[in-house]
GROMACS .gro file of C-alpha atoms in nm:
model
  197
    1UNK     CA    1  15.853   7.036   1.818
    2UNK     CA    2  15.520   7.087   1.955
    3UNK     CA    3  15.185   6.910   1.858
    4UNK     CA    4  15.128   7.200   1.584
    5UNK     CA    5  15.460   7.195   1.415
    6UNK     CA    6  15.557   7.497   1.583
    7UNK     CA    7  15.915   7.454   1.789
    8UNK     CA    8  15.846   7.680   2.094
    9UNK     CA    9  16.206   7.781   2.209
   10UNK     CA   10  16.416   7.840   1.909
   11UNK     CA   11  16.466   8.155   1.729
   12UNK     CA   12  16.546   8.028   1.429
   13UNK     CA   13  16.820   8.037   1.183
   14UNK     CA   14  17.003   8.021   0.849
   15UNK     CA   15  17.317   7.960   0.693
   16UNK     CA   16  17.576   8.232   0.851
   17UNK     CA   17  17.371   8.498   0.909
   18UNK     CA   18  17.314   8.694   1.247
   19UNK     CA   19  16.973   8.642   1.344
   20UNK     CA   20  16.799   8.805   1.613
   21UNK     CA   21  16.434   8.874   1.711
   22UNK     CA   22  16.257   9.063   1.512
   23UNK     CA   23  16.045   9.252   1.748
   24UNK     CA   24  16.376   9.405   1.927
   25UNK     CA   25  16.475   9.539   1.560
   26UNK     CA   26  16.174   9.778   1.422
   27UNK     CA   27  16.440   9.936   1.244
   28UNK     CA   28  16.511   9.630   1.014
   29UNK     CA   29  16.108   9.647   0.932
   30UNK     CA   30  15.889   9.858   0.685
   31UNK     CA   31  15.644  10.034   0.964
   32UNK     CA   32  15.312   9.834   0.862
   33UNK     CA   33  15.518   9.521   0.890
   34UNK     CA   34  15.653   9.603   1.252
   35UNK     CA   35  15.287   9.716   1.343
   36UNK     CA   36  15.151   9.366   1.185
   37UNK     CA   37  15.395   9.213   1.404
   38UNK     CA   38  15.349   9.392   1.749
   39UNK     CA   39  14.969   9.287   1.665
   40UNK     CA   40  15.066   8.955   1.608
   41UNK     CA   41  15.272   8.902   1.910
   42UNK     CA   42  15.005   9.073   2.161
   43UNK     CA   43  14.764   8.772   1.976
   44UNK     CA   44  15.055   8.496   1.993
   45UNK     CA   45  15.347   8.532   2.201
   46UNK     CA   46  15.555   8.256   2.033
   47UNK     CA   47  15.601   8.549   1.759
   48UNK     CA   48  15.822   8.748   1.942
   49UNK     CA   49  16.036   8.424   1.973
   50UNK     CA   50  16.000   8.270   1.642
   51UNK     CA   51  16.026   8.538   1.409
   52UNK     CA   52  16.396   8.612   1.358
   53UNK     CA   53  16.530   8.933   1.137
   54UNK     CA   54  16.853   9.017   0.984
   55UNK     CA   55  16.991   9.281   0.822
   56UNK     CA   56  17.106   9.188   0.476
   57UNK     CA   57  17.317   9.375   0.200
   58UNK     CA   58  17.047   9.554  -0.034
   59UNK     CA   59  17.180   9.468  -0.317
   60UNK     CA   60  17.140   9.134  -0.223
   61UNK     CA   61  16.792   9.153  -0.177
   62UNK     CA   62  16.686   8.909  -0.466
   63UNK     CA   63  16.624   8.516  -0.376
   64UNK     CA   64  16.892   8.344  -0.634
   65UNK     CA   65  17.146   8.643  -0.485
   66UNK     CA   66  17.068   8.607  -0.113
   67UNK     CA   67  17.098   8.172  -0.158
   68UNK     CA   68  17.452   8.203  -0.327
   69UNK     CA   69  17.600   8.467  -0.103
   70UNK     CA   70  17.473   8.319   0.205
   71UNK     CA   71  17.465   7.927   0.108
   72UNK     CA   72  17.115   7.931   0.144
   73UNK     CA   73  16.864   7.630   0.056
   74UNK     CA   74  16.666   7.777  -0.179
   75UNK     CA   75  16.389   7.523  -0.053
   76UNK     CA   76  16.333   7.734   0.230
   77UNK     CA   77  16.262   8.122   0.072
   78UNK     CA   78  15.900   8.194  -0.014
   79UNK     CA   79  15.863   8.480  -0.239
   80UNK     CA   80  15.524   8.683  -0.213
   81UNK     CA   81  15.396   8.803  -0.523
   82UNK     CA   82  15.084   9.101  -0.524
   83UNK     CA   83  14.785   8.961  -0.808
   84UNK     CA   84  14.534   9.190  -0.869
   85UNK     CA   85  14.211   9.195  -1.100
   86UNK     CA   86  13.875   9.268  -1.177
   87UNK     CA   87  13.522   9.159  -1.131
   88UNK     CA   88  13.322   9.459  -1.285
   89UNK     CA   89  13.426   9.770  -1.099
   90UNK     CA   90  13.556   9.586  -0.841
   91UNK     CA   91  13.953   9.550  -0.803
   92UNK     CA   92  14.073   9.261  -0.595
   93UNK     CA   93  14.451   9.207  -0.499
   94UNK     CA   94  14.625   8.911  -0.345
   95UNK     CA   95  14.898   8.851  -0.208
   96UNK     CA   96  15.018   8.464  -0.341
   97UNK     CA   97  15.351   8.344  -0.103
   98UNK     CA   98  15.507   8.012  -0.270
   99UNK     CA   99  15.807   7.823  -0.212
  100UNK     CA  100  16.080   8.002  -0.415
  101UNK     CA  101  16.115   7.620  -0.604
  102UNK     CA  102  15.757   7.715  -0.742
  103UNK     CA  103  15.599   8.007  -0.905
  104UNK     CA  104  15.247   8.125  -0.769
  105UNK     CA  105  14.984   7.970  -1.034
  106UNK     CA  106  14.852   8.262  -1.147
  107UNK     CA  107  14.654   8.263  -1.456
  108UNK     CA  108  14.497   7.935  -1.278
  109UNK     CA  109  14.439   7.886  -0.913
  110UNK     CA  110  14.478   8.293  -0.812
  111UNK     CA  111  14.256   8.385  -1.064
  112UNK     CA  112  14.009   8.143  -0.954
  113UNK     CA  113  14.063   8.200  -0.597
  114UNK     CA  114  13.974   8.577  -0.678
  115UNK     CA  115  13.700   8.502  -0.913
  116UNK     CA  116  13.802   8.689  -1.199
  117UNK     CA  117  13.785   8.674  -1.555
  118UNK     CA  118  14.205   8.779  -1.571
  119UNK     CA  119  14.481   8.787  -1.334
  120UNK     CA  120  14.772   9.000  -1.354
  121UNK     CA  121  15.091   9.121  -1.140
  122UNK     CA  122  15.042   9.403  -0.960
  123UNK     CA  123  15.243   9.689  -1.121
  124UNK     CA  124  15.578   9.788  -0.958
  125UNK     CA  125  15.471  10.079  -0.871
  126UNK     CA  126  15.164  10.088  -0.756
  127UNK     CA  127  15.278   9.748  -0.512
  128UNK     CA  128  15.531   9.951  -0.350
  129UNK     CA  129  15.281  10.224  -0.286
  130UNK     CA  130  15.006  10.089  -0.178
  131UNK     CA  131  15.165   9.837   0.031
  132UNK     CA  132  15.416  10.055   0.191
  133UNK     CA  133  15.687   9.822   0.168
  134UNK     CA  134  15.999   9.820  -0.091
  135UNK     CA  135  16.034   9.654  -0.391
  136UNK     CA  136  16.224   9.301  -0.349
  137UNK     CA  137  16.131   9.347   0.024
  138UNK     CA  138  15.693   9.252   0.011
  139UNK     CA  139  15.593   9.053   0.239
  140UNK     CA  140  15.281   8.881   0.399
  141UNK     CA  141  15.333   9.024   0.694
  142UNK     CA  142  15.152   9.400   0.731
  143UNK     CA  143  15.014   9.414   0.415
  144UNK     CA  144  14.682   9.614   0.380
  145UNK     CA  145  14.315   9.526   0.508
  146UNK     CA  146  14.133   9.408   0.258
  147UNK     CA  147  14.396   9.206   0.058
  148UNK     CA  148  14.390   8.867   0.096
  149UNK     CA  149  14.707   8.639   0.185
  150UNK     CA  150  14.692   8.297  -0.027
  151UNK     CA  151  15.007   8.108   0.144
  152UNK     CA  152  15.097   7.828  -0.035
  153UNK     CA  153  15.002   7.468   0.218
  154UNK     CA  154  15.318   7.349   0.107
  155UNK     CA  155  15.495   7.600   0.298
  156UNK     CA  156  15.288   7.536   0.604
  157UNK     CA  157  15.334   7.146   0.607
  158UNK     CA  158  15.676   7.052   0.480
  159UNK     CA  159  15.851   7.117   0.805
  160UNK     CA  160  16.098   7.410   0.673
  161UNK     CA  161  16.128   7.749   0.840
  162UNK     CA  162  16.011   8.027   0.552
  163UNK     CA  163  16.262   8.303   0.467
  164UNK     CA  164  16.046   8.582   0.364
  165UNK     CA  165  16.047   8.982   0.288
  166UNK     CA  166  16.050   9.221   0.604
  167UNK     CA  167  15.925   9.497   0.394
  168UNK     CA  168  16.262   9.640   0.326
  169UNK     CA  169  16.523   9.556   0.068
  170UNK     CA  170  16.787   9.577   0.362
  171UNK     CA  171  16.672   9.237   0.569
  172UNK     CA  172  16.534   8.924   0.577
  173UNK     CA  173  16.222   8.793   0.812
  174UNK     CA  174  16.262   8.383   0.865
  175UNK     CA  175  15.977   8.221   1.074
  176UNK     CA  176  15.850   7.828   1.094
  177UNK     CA  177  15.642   7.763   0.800
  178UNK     CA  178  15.362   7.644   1.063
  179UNK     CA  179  15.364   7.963   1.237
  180UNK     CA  180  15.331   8.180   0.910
  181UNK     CA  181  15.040   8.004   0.870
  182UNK     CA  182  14.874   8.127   1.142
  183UNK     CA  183  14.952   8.504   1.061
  184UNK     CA  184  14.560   8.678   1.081
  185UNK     CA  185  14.410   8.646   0.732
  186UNK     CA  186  14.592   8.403   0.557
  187UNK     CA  187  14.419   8.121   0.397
  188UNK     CA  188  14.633   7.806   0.308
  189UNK     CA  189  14.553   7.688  -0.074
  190UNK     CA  190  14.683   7.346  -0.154
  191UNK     CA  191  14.872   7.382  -0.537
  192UNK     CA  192  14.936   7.732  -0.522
  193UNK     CA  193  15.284   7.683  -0.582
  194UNK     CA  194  15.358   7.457  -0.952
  195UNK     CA  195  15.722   7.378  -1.026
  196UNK     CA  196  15.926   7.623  -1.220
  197UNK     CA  197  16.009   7.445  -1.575
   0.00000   0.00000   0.00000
């Protein structure tokens, strides 16, 4: 491991799946998330070496299914959820990523964060449209200008890799927590994620 928490030579991997780098599979990516990540890489070259991709069955898509088909820890999936809400006639939308052992504190720390009176999930349908990614699939990674990423510290600090969304319900992005935190925009919040229960 390197001073920064970031292992420089590993792609990394999970439980039995075939992993391989993600920017040699655009097809296993929603377009704004392969364009995020060619950006990305020109920026930081560890990304075309630490961001692994697999293709998954679709209709495994969801956390809980992925983790008992696979054998996965679900320690290590962080689920990105799209907040929106209002401040007068301005709309403001987040995107919250927390440890899938958490749930993104919402009506609390989000709505603060945004500095409005309510906080909400962004509808179904307007996340999939405006973000250009599938449903089950959102992630961090490529989302639009404008939005901010809140990424959970947790995620960045406890040494884990992060299995996240690749913007398609058909695959699976994993990356070093530590590097995800370095993705352009994000801001690390300490106590985003509270436990579920």
């Amino acid at each position: 491991m390197s001073h920064d928490g970031i292992d420089r030579l590993t792609l990394p991997t999970l439980g039995d799946l075939d992993w391989v780098p993600a920017t040699t599979r655009p097809d296993l990516l929603a377009p704004a998330v392969a364009e995020a990540l060619a950006r990305w890489t020109a920026q930081d070259p560890r990304v075309a070496e630490q961001v692994a991709v697999v293709e998954i069955d679709p209709d495994l898509a969801d956390t809980a299914t992925l983790n008992a088909a696979h054998d996965l820890p679900p320690a290590v999936s962080a689920n990105c959820v799209l907040v929106a809400g209002r401040r007068g006639g301005d709309e403001r939308i987040a995107a919250a990523v927390v440890r899938a052992t958490t749930r993104a504190d919402v009506n609390t720390r989000v709505r603060s964060l945004l500095d409005v009176r309510k906080a909400s999930f962004l509808p179904m349908d307007r996340a999939v449209a405006e973000s250009g990614m599938e449903y089950g699939g959102i992630t961090p990674i490529g989302l639009p200008e404008g939005w901010r990423v809140l990424l959970d510290a947790a995620v960045a600090t406890d040494g884990e890799a992060a299995l996240i969304g690749s913007g398609l319900r058909r695959s699976k992005l994993l990356l070093p927590g530590a590097l995800l935190a370095r993705l352009p925009g994000v801001e690390l919040v300490e106590g985003l994620g509270v436990p579920v229960g």
